Coordinates of N, CA and C in Angstrom, one line a residue:
X19 N 0.9 -1.2 0.0 CA 0.0 0.0 0.0 C 0.9 1.2 0.0
X20 N 0.6 2.2 -0.9 CA 1.5 3.3 -1.1 C 0.7 4.6 -0.6
X21 N 1.4 5.4 0.2 CA 0.8 6.7 0.7 C 1.2 7.8 -0.2
X22 N 0.3 8.7 -0.6 CA 0.6 9.8 -1.5 C -0.3 11.0 -1.2
X23 N 0.2 12.0 -0.5 CA -0.5 13.2 -0.2 C -1.8 12.9 0.6
X24 N -1.8 12.1 1.6 CA -2.9 11.8 2.4 C -3.8 10.7 1.9
X25 N -3.5 10.2 0.6 CA -4.3 9.1 0.1 C -3.5 7.8 0.2
X26 N -4.2 6.7 0.4 CA -3.5 5.4 0.5 C -4.0 4.6 -0.6
X27 N -3.1 4.0 -1.4 CA -3.5 3.4 -2.6 C -2.9 1.9 -2.7
X28 N -3.8 1.1 -3.3 CA -3.4 -0.3 -3.6 C -4.3 -0.7 -4.7
X29 N -3.8 -0.9 -5.9 CA -4.6 -1.2 -7.0 C -5.7 -0.2 -7.3
X30 N -5.4 1.1 -7.2 CA -6.4 2.1 -7.4 C -6.6 2.9 -6.1
X31 N -7.6 3.8 -6.1 CA -7.9 4.6 -5.0 C -8.5 3.8 -3.9
X32 N -8.1 4.0 -2.7 CA -8.6 3.2 -1.5 C -9.2 4.1 -0.5
X33 N -8.5 4.9 0.2 CA -9.0 5.8 1.2 C -8.0 7.0 1.4
X34 N -8.6 8.1 2.0 CA -7.7 9.2 2.2 C -8.0 9.9 3.5
X35 N -7.0 10.6 4.0 CA -7.0 11.3 5.3 C -6.4 12.6 5.1
X36 N -7.1 13.7 5.6 CA -6.6 15.1 5.4 C -6.9 15.8 6.8
X37 N -6.1 16.9 7.0 CA -6.4 17.7 8.1 C -7.8 18.2 8.1
X38 N -8.4 18.3 9.2 CA -9.8 18.7 9.3 C -9.8 20.2 9.3
X39 N -10.8 20.8 8.6 CA -11.0 22.2 8.6 C -11.3 22.8 10.0
X40 N -10.6 23.8 10.5 CA -10.8 24.4 11.8 C -12.3 24.6 12.2
X41 N -13.1 25.0 11.2 CA -14.5 25.2 11.5 C -15.2 23.9 12.0
X42 N -14.8 22.8 11.5 CA -15.4 21.5 11.9 C -14.8 21.0 13.2
X43 N -13.6 21.3 13.5 CA -12.9 20.9 14.7 C -13.7 21.4 15.9
X44 N -14.1 22.6 15.9 CA -14.9 23.2 17.0 C -16.2 22.5 17.2
X45 N -16.9 22.1 16.1 CA -18.2 21.4 16.1 C -18.1 20.0 16.7
X46 N -17.1 19.2 16.2 CA -17.1 17.8 16.5 C -16.3 17.5 17.9
X47 N -15.6 18.5 18.4 CA -14.9 18.3 19.6 C -15.9 18.0 20.8
X48 N -17.1 18.4 20.6 CA -18.1 18.2 21.6 C -18.4 16.7 21.8
X49 N -18.2 15.9 20.8 CA -18.6 14.5 20.9 C -17.4 13.5 20.8
X50 N -16.2 14.0 20.4 CA -15.1 13.1 20.3 C -14.1 13.4 21.5
X51 N -13.4 12.4 21.9 CA -12.5 12.5 23.0 C -11.0 12.6 22.7
X52 N -10.7 12.2 21.5 CA -9.3 12.2 21.1 C -8.9 13.6 20.5
X53 N -7.6 14.1 20.8 CA -7.3 15.4 20.4 C -6.9 15.6 18.9
X54 N -6.6 14.5 18.2 CA -6.2 14.6 16.8 C -7.4 14.4 15.9
X55 N -7.8 15.4 15.1 CA -9.0 15.3 14.3 C -8.6 15.5 12.8
X56 N -9.2 14.6 12.0 CA -8.9 14.6 10.5 C -10.2 14.3 9.8
X57 N -10.2 14.6 8.5 CA -11.3 14.2 7.6 C -10.8 13.0 6.8
X58 N -11.7 12.0 6.7 CA -11.3 10.8 5.9 C -12.4 10.5 4.9
X59 N -12.0 9.9 3.9 CA -12.9 9.4 2.8 C -12.5 8.0 2.4
X60 N -13.6 7.2 2.1 CA -13.3 5.9 1.6 C -13.1 4.8 2.7
X61 N -13.5 5.2 3.9 CA -13.2 4.2 5.0 C -14.2 3.1 4.9
X62 N -13.8 1.9 5.5 CA -14.7 0.8 5.6 C -14.5 -0.3 4.5
X63 N -13.7 0.1 3.5 CA -13.4 -0.9 2.4 C -12.3 -1.9 2.9
X64 N -12.1 -2.9 2.1 CA -11.1 -3.9 2.5 C -9.7 -3.4 2.7
X65 N -9.4 -2.4 1.8 CA -8.0 -1.8 1.9 C -7.9 -1.0 3.2
X66 N -8.9 -0.4 3.7 CA -8.9 0.3 4.9 C -8.6 -0.6 6.1
X67 N -9.4 -1.8 6.1 CA -9.2 -2.7 7.2 C -7.8 -3.4 7.1
X68 N -7.3 -3.6 5.9 CA -6.0 -4.2 5.8 C -4.9 -3.2 6.3
X69 N -5.1 -1.9 6.0 CA -4.2 -0.9 6.6 C -4.3 -0.9 8.1
X70 N -5.5 -0.9 8.7 CA -5.7 -0.9 10.1 C -5.0 -2.1 10.7
X71 N -5.2 -3.3 10.2 CA -4.6 -4.5 10.7 C -3.1 -4.5 10.6
X72 N -2.5 -3.9 9.6 CA -1.1 -3.9 9.4 C -0.4 -2.8 10.3
X73 N -1.0 -1.6 10.4 CA -0.3 -0.5 11.0 C -0.9 -0.1 12.4
X74 N -2.0 -0.5 12.8 CA -2.6 -0.1 14.1 C -1.9 -1.0 15.2
X75 N -1.2 -0.3 16.1 CA -0.4 -0.9 17.1 C -1.3 -1.2 18.4
X76 N -0.8 -2.1 19.2 CA -1.5 -2.4 20.4 C -1.6 -1.1 21.3
X77 N -2.8 -0.8 21.7 CA -3.0 0.4 22.5 C -3.5 1.6 21.7
X78 N -3.5 1.5 20.4 CA -4.0 2.6 19.5 C -5.5 2.6 19.5
X79 N -6.0 3.8 19.4 CA -7.5 4.0 19.4 C -7.8 5.0 18.3
X80 N -8.9 4.8 17.5 CA -9.4 5.7 16.6 C -10.8 6.0 16.9
X81 N -11.3 7.2 16.7 CA -12.7 7.5 16.8 C -13.2 8.0 15.4
X82 N -14.3 7.5 15.0 CA -14.9 7.9 13.7 C -16.3 8.4 13.9
X83 N -16.6 9.4 13.1 CA -18.0 10.0 13.1 C -18.3 10.6 11.8
X84 N -19.5 10.5 11.4 CA -20.0 11.1 10.1 C -21.1 12.1 10.3
X85 N -21.0 13.1 9.5 CA -22.1 14.1 9.4 C -22.7 14.0 8.0
X86 N -23.8 13.3 7.8 CA -24.3 13.1 6.5 C -24.7 14.3 5.7
X87 N -25.3 15.3 6.3 CA -25.7 16.5 5.7 C -25.1 17.7 6.5
X88 N -24.1 18.3 5.9 CA -23.4 19.3 6.7 C -24.2 20.5 7.1
X89 N -25.2 20.9 6.3 CA -26.1 22.0 6.7 C -26.9 21.7 8.0
X90 N -27.1 20.4 8.3 CA -28.0 20.1 9.4 C -27.1 19.3 10.5
X91 N -25.9 19.7 10.6 CA -25.0 19.0 11.6 C -25.5 19.1 13.0
X92 N -26.3 20.2 13.4 CA -26.7 20.3 14.8 C -27.6 19.1 15.2
X93 N -28.4 18.6 14.3 CA -29.3 17.5 14.6 C -28.5 16.2 14.8
X94 N -27.5 16.0 14.0 CA -26.6 14.9 14.1 C -25.8 14.9 15.4
X95 N -25.3 16.0 15.8 CA -24.6 16.1 17.1 C -25.5 15.9 18.2
X96 N -26.7 16.5 18.2 CA -27.7 16.3 19.2 C -28.1 14.8 19.4
X97 N -28.2 14.1 18.3 CA -28.5 12.6 18.3 C -27.4 11.9 19.1
X98 N -26.2 12.2 18.9 CA -25.1 11.5 19.6 C -25.1 11.9 21.1
X99 N -25.4 13.1 21.4 CA -25.4 13.6 22.8 C -26.6 13.1 23.6
X100 N -27.8 13.0 23.0 CA -29.0 12.7 23.7 C -29.4 11.2 23.6
X101 N -29.1 10.5 22.5 CA -29.4 9.1 22.4 C -28.3 8.4 21.6
X102 N -27.1 8.3 22.2 CA -26.0 7.7 21.4 C -26.2 6.2 21.1
X103 N -25.7 5.9 19.9 CA -25.7 4.5 19.5 C -24.3 4.2 18.9
X104 N -23.4 4.0 19.9 CA -22.0 3.9 19.5 C -21.7 2.5 19.0
X105 N -20.6 2.4 18.2 CA -20.1 1.2 17.7 C -18.6 1.0 18.3
X106 N -18.3 -0.1 18.7 CA -16.9 -0.4 19.2 C -16.4 -1.6 18.5
X107 N -15.2 -1.4 17.9 CA -14.6 -2.5 17.2 C -13.2 -2.7 17.8
X108 N -12.9 -3.9 18.2 CA -11.6 -4.2 18.8 C -10.9 -5.2 17.9
X109 N -9.9 -4.7 17.2 CA -9.3 -5.6 16.2 C -8.3 -6.6 16.9
X110 N -7.9 -6.3 18.1 CA -7.1 -7.2 18.9 C -7.9 -8.4 19.3
X111 N -9.1 -8.2 19.9 CA -9.9 -9.3 20.3 C -10.9 -9.8 19.3
X112 N -10.9 -9.1 18.1 CA -11.8 -9.5 17.0 C -13.2 -9.4 17.4
X113 N -13.7 -8.3 17.9 CA -15.0 -8.1 18.3 C -15.6 -6.8 17.7
X114 N -17.0 -6.9 17.5 CA -17.7 -5.8 17.0 C -18.9 -5.6 17.9
X115 N -19.1 -4.4 18.5 CA -20.1 -4.2 19.5 C -21.0 -3.0 19.1
X116 N -22.3 -3.2 19.2 CA -23.3 -2.2 19.0 C -24.3 -2.2 20.2
X117 N -25.3 -1.4 20.1 CA -26.3 -1.4 21.1 C -27.0 -2.7 21.2
X118 N -26.9 -3.6 20.2 CA -27.6 -4.9 20.2 C -26.8 -6.0 20.8
X119 N -25.5 -5.7 21.1 CA -24.7 -6.8 21.7 C -23.3 -6.8 21.1
X120 N -22.5 -7.8 21.6 CA -21.1 -8.0 21.3 C -21.0 -9.2 20.3
X121 N -20.4 -9.0 19.2 CA -20.3 -10.1 18.2 C -18.8 -10.4 18.0
X122 N -18.5 -11.7 18.1 CA -17.2 -12.2 17.8 C -17.0 -12.3 16.3
X123 N -15.9 -11.9 15.8 CA -15.5 -12.0 14.4 C -14.7 -13.2 14.2
X124 N -14.8 -13.9 13.1 CA -14.1 -15.1 12.8 C -12.6 -14.7 12.6
X125 N -11.7 -15.4 13.3 CA -10.3 -15.1 13.3 C -9.7 -15.1 11.8
X126 N -10.2 -16.0 11.0 CA -9.7 -16.1 9.6 C -10.3 -15.1 8.6
X127 N -11.6 -14.7 8.9 CA -12.3 -13.9 7.9 C -12.7 -12.6 8.5
X128 N -12.1 -12.1 9.6 CA -12.6 -10.9 10.2 C -12.5 -9.6 9.4
X129 N -11.5 -9.6 8.5 CA -11.4 -8.4 7.6 C -12.5 -8.3 6.7
X130 N -12.9 -9.5 6.1 CA -14.0 -9.6 5.2 C -15.3 -9.2 5.9
X131 N -15.5 -9.8 7.2 CA -16.7 -9.5 7.9 C -16.8 -8.0 8.2
X132 N -15.8 -7.4 8.6 CA -15.9 -5.9 9.0 C -16.2 -5.1 7.7
X133 N -15.7 -5.5 6.6 CA -16.0 -4.8 5.4 C -17.5 -4.8 5.0
X134 N -18.3 -5.7 5.6 CA -19.7 -5.8 5.4 C -20.5 -5.3 6.5
X135 N -19.9 -4.8 7.6 CA -20.7 -4.3 8.7 C -20.7 -2.7 8.7
X136 N -21.6 -2.2 9.4 CA -21.7 -0.7 9.5 C -20.5 -0.2 10.3
X137 N -19.8 0.7 9.7 CA -18.6 1.3 10.3 C -18.9 2.5 11.1
X138 N -19.7 3.4 10.5 CA -19.9 4.7 11.2 C -21.3 5.2 10.8
X139 N -22.0 5.8 11.8 CA -23.3 6.4 11.6 C -23.3 7.8 12.2
X140 N -24.4 8.6 12.0 CA -24.5 9.9 12.5 C -25.1 9.8 14.0
X141 N -25.4 8.6 14.4 CA -26.0 8.4 15.8 C -25.0 8.1 16.9
X142 N -23.8 7.9 16.5 CA -22.8 7.6 17.5 C -21.4 7.6 17.0
X143 N -20.5 7.6 17.9 CA -19.1 7.6 17.6 C -18.6 6.1 17.5
X144 N -17.9 5.8 16.4 CA -17.3 4.5 16.3 C -15.9 4.5 16.9
X145 N -15.6 3.6 17.8 CA -14.3 3.5 18.3 C -13.6 2.2 17.8
X146 N -12.5 2.4 17.2 CA -11.7 1.2 16.8 C -10.5 1.2 17.7
X147 N -10.3 0.1 18.3 CA -9.1 0.0 19.2 C -8.4 -1.3 19.0
X148 N -7.2 -1.4 19.5 CA -6.4 -2.6 19.3 C -5.9 -3.0 20.7
X149 N -6.6 -3.9 21.4 CA -6.2 -4.4 22.7 C -6.3 -5.9 22.7

């Protein structure tokens, strides 16, 4: 996988990460706990999960959040604060957790399984950790 100006490539375009606009930093800091904030595109595909598996070290944590319609971000933020529906993914223990329970991922096919699960919603913060 090759990195080029914030984009990560393998057999074509895969995903990209850029510095977050200061305007949005102020808005999302209310619901995120980590100090480093970026904008990302193309997350959730197999290349993204392969990158996470290869480069995410034990103890690392990522938080992901999406604002589907930027003009109505206040409603999305309110949803997270008033009725959060967080997702927690632990690549170390191969688990995927939602409000409906904790699901164990198959040790051999976990990357494929995650590429078919919901990664991020406007109703909660997705935490990806490696423990």
